[in-house]
Amino acid sequence: QVPLVESGGGLVQTGDSLRLSCATSGRTFIRDVVAWFRQGDENERHFVAGIIYGTGATYYADSMEGRFTISRDNAKNTVYLQMNSLKLEDTAVYYCAIIRYSGSWLPHYEKPYGYDSWGQGTQVTVSS
């Protein structure tokens, strides 16, 4: 398991923006899928966005695409989640997770069960 640290959460109003960061030290993400999941009061983690780190290809849950953008910074070994036009329903704990990339994007990358490493999460609270 690889230590991951999320940061950037906070309390914002509807329509505001946040950028979350997922970082590690001592290794690269280049062989991995890095994904963001979120968990609200329902106690289930839902896929938000993922990136094939080595190529930069990105994938989004249908409800997120257009407002959220996932990206990477190779020099900093960091993956970002830019969140715009935040809504009340975006309130959740956001988690970063990694899994070894198998060579093609498959449906299981959008489910939490196979991911090997998880951060502690960062709280995003959207209020009106």
PDB file of C-alpha atoms in Angstrom:
ATOM      1  CA  GLN A   1       0.000   0.000   0.000  1.00  0.00           C
ATOM      2  CA  VAL A   2       1.234   3.458  -0.979  1.00  0.00           C
ATOM      3  CA  PRO A   3       0.680   6.435   1.333  1.00  0.00           C
ATOM      4  CA  LEU A   4      -1.520   9.094  -0.262  1.00  0.00           C
ATOM      5  CA  VAL A   5      -2.327  12.548   1.045  1.00  0.00           C
ATOM      6  CA  GLU A   6      -5.356  14.550  -0.074  1.00  0.00           C
ATOM      7  CA  SER A   7      -5.713  18.246   0.520  1.00  0.00           C
ATOM      8  CA  GLY A   8      -7.711  21.229  -0.665  1.00  0.00           C
ATOM      9  CA  GLY A   9     -11.123  20.593   0.811  1.00  0.00           C
ATOM     10  CA  GLY A  10     -13.077  23.151   2.739  1.00  0.00           C
ATOM     11  CA  LEU A  11     -16.343  24.978   3.233  1.00  0.00           C
ATOM     12  CA  VAL A  12     -17.648  26.816   0.189  1.00  0.00           C
ATOM     13  CA  GLN A  13     -20.884  28.209  -1.169  1.00  0.00           C
ATOM     14  CA  THR A  14     -22.860  26.935  -4.124  1.00  0.00           C
ATOM     15  CA  GLY A  15     -21.264  28.031  -7.380  1.00  0.00           C
ATOM     16  CA  ASP A  16     -17.768  28.231  -5.904  1.00  0.00           C
ATOM     17  CA  SER A  17     -14.705  26.277  -6.997  1.00  0.00           C
ATOM     18  CA  LEU A  18     -12.133  24.104  -5.251  1.00  0.00           C
ATOM     19  CA  ARG A  19      -9.050  22.249  -6.373  1.00  0.00           C
ATOM     20  CA  LEU A  20      -8.202  19.060  -4.547  1.00  0.00           C
ATOM     21  CA  SER A  21      -4.720  17.545  -4.567  1.00  0.00           C
ATOM     22  CA  CYS A  22      -3.557  13.955  -4.217  1.00  0.00           C
ATOM     23  CA  ALA A  23       0.143  13.534  -3.623  1.00  0.00           C
ATOM     24  CA  THR A  24       2.651  10.867  -2.725  1.00  0.00           C
ATOM     25  CA  SER A  25       6.363  10.814  -2.088  1.00  0.00           C
ATOM     26  CA  GLY A  26       8.980   8.225  -2.873  1.00  0.00           C
ATOM     27  CA  ARG A  27       7.327   6.760  -5.959  1.00  0.00           C
ATOM     28  CA  THR A  28       5.696   7.709  -9.215  1.00  0.00           C
ATOM     29  CA  PHE A  29       2.141   7.185 -10.408  1.00  0.00           C
ATOM     30  CA  ILE A  30       3.318   6.430 -13.937  1.00  0.00           C
ATOM     31  CA  ARG A  31       2.194   2.789 -13.922  1.00  0.00           C
ATOM     32  CA  ASP A  32      -1.118   3.475 -12.196  1.00  0.00           C
ATOM     33  CA  VAL A  33      -4.656   4.643 -12.562  1.00  0.00           C
ATOM     34  CA  VAL A  34      -5.302   7.428 -10.080  1.00  0.00           C
ATOM     35  CA  ALA A  35      -8.928   8.068  -9.252  1.00  0.00           C
ATOM     36  CA  TRP A  36     -11.106  10.253  -7.101  1.00  0.00           C
ATOM     37  CA  PHE A  37     -14.055   8.795  -5.223  1.00  0.00           C
ATOM     38  CA  ARG A  38     -16.448  10.513  -2.884  1.00  0.00           C
ATOM     39  CA  GLN A  39     -18.521   9.366   0.039  1.00  0.00           C
ATOM     40  CA  GLY A  40     -21.465  11.221   1.514  1.00  0.00           C
ATOM     41  CA  ASP A  41     -23.839  10.307   4.300  1.00  0.00           C
ATOM     42  CA  GLU A  42     -24.859   7.086   2.527  1.00  0.00           C
ATOM     43  CA  ASN A  43     -21.545   5.436   3.446  1.00  0.00           C
ATOM     44  CA  GLU A  44     -20.749   4.324  -0.119  1.00  0.00           C
ATOM     45  CA  ARG A  45     -17.847   5.500  -2.229  1.00  0.00           C
ATOM     46  CA  HIS A  46     -18.765   6.645  -5.726  1.00  0.00           C
ATOM     47  CA  PHE A  47     -16.444   7.145  -8.667  1.00  0.00           C
ATOM     48  CA  VAL A  48     -15.843  10.770  -9.597  1.00  0.00           C
ATOM     49  CA  ALA A  49     -12.950  10.821 -12.072  1.00  0.00           C
ATOM     50  CA  GLY A  50      -9.878   8.836 -13.037  1.00  0.00           C
ATOM     51  CA  ILE A  51      -6.681   9.329 -14.971  1.00  0.00           C
ATOM     52  CA  ILE A  52      -4.284   6.900 -16.603  1.00  0.00           C
ATOM     53  CA  TYR A  53      -1.225   8.585 -15.213  1.00  0.00           C
ATOM     54  CA  GLY A  54       1.255   7.505 -17.870  1.00  0.00           C
ATOM     55  CA  THR A  55      -0.798   8.772 -20.811  1.00  0.00           C
ATOM     56  CA  GLY A  56      -2.989  11.460 -19.267  1.00  0.00           C
ATOM     57  CA  ALA A  57      -6.230   9.925 -20.533  1.00  0.00           C
ATOM     58  CA  THR A  58      -9.134  10.909 -18.301  1.00  0.00           C
ATOM     59  CA  TYR A  59     -12.496   9.395 -17.430  1.00  0.00           C
ATOM     60  CA  TYR A  60     -15.452  10.850 -15.577  1.00  0.00           C
ATOM     61  CA  ALA A  61     -18.687   9.816 -14.011  1.00  0.00           C
ATOM     62  CA  ASP A  62     -21.524  11.137 -16.150  1.00  0.00           C
ATOM     63  CA  SER A  63     -22.748  13.433 -13.407  1.00  0.00           C
ATOM     64  CA  MET A  64     -19.329  15.091 -13.008  1.00  0.00           C
ATOM     65  CA  GLU A  65     -18.161  15.654 -16.569  1.00  0.00           C
ATOM     66  CA  GLY A  66     -18.272  19.303 -17.526  1.00  0.00           C
ATOM     67  CA  ARG A  67     -17.864  20.639 -13.998  1.00  0.00           C
ATOM     68  CA  PHE A  68     -14.939  18.561 -12.721  1.00  0.00           C
ATOM     69  CA  THR A  69     -11.531  18.132 -14.322  1.00  0.00           C
ATOM     70  CA  ILE A  70      -8.813  15.677 -13.319  1.00  0.00           C
ATOM     71  CA  SER A  71      -5.199  16.414 -14.213  1.00  0.00           C
ATOM     72  CA  ARG A  72      -1.646  15.564 -13.210  1.00  0.00           C
ATOM     73  CA  ASP A  73       1.652  17.297 -12.496  1.00  0.00           C
ATOM     74  CA  ASN A  74       4.517  14.899 -13.127  1.00  0.00           C
ATOM     75  CA  ALA A  75       7.126  17.093 -11.452  1.00  0.00           C
ATOM     76  CA  LYS A  76       5.176  17.135  -8.200  1.00  0.00           C
ATOM     77  CA  ASN A  77       3.814  13.576  -8.383  1.00  0.00           C
ATOM     78  CA  THR A  78       0.395  15.047  -7.831  1.00  0.00           C
ATOM     79  CA  VAL A  79      -3.088  14.534  -9.245  1.00  0.00           C
ATOM     80  CA  TYR A  80      -5.632  17.321  -9.045  1.00  0.00           C
ATOM     81  CA  LEU A  81      -9.384  17.495  -9.133  1.00  0.00           C
ATOM     82  CA  GLN A  82     -10.651  20.888 -10.193  1.00  0.00           C
ATOM     83  CA  MET A  83     -14.258  21.317  -9.111  1.00  0.00           C
ATOM     84  CA  ASN A  84     -16.319  24.178 -10.502  1.00  0.00           C
ATOM     85  CA  SER A  85     -19.918  25.273 -10.060  1.00  0.00           C
ATOM     86  CA  LEU A  86     -20.216  23.316  -6.845  1.00  0.00           C
ATOM     87  CA  LYS A  87     -23.635  22.150  -5.745  1.00  0.00           C
ATOM     88  CA  LEU A  88     -25.060  21.109  -2.404  1.00  0.00           C
ATOM     89  CA  GLU A  89     -25.009  17.473  -3.505  1.00  0.00           C
ATOM     90  CA  ASP A  90     -21.237  17.647  -4.004  1.00  0.00           C
ATOM     91  CA  THR A  91     -20.819  17.682  -0.234  1.00  0.00           C
ATOM     92  CA  ALA A  92     -18.792  14.593   0.669  1.00  0.00           C
ATOM     93  CA  VAL A  93     -15.457  13.282   1.774  1.00  0.00           C
ATOM     94  CA  TYR A  94     -13.275  13.006  -1.310  1.00  0.00           C
ATOM     95  CA  TYR A  95     -10.728  10.193  -1.503  1.00  0.00           C
ATOM     96  CA  CYS A  96      -7.791   9.589  -3.780  1.00  0.00           C
ATOM     97  CA  ALA A  97      -7.001   5.991  -4.711  1.00  0.00           C
ATOM     98  CA  ILE A  98      -4.584   4.123  -6.971  1.00  0.00           C
ATOM     99  CA  ILE A  99      -4.559   0.817  -8.794  1.00  0.00           C
ATOM    100  CA  ARG A 100      -2.054  -0.701 -11.197  1.00  0.00           C
ATOM    101  CA  TYR A 101      -3.039  -0.031 -14.792  1.00  0.00           C
ATOM    102  CA  SER A 102      -3.642  -3.201 -16.804  1.00  0.00           C
ATOM    103  CA  GLY A 103      -3.229  -1.650 -20.255  1.00  0.00           C
ATOM    104  CA  SER A 104      -6.799  -0.690 -21.085  1.00  0.00           C
ATOM    105  CA  TRP A 105      -9.611   1.132 -19.304  1.00  0.00           C
ATOM    106  CA  LEU A 106     -12.094  -1.326 -17.871  1.00  0.00           C
ATOM    107  CA  PRO A 107     -15.321  -0.894 -15.906  1.00  0.00           C
ATOM    108  CA  HIS A 108     -13.763  -2.065 -12.653  1.00  0.00           C
ATOM    109  CA  TYR A 109     -11.646   1.099 -12.524  1.00  0.00           C
ATOM    110  CA  GLU A 110     -14.872   2.950 -11.744  1.00  0.00           C
ATOM    111  CA  LYS A 111     -15.581   0.849  -8.661  1.00  0.00           C
ATOM    112  CA  PRO A 112     -13.725   1.116  -5.354  1.00  0.00           C
ATOM    113  CA  TYR A 113     -13.190  -2.573  -4.645  1.00  0.00           C
ATOM    114  CA  GLY A 114      -9.961  -3.201  -6.531  1.00  0.00           C
ATOM    115  CA  TYR A 115      -8.020  -0.131  -5.478  1.00  0.00           C
ATOM    116  CA  ASP A 116      -4.938  -0.902  -3.435  1.00  0.00           C
ATOM    117  CA  SER A 117      -4.178   2.387  -1.702  1.00  0.00           C
ATOM    118  CA  TRP A 118      -6.400   5.112  -0.301  1.00  0.00           C
ATOM    119  CA  GLY A 119      -5.818   8.452   1.307  1.00  0.00           C
ATOM    120  CA  GLN A 120      -7.518   9.629   4.472  1.00  0.00           C
ATOM    121  CA  GLY A 121      -9.924  11.847   2.562  1.00  0.00           C
ATOM    122  CA  THR A 122     -10.591  15.562   2.486  1.00  0.00           C
ATOM    123  CA  GLN A 123     -13.935  17.070   3.427  1.00  0.00           C
ATOM    124  CA  VAL A 124     -15.796  19.242   0.946  1.00  0.00           C
ATOM    125  CA  THR A 125     -18.846  21.017   2.308  1.00  0.00           C
ATOM    126  CA  VAL A 126     -21.044  23.118   0.042  1.00  0.00           C
ATOM    127  CA  SER A 127     -23.572  25.415   1.631  1.00  0.00           C
ATOM    128  CA  SER A 128     -26.122  27.922   0.374  1.00  0.00           C
TER     129      SER A 128
END
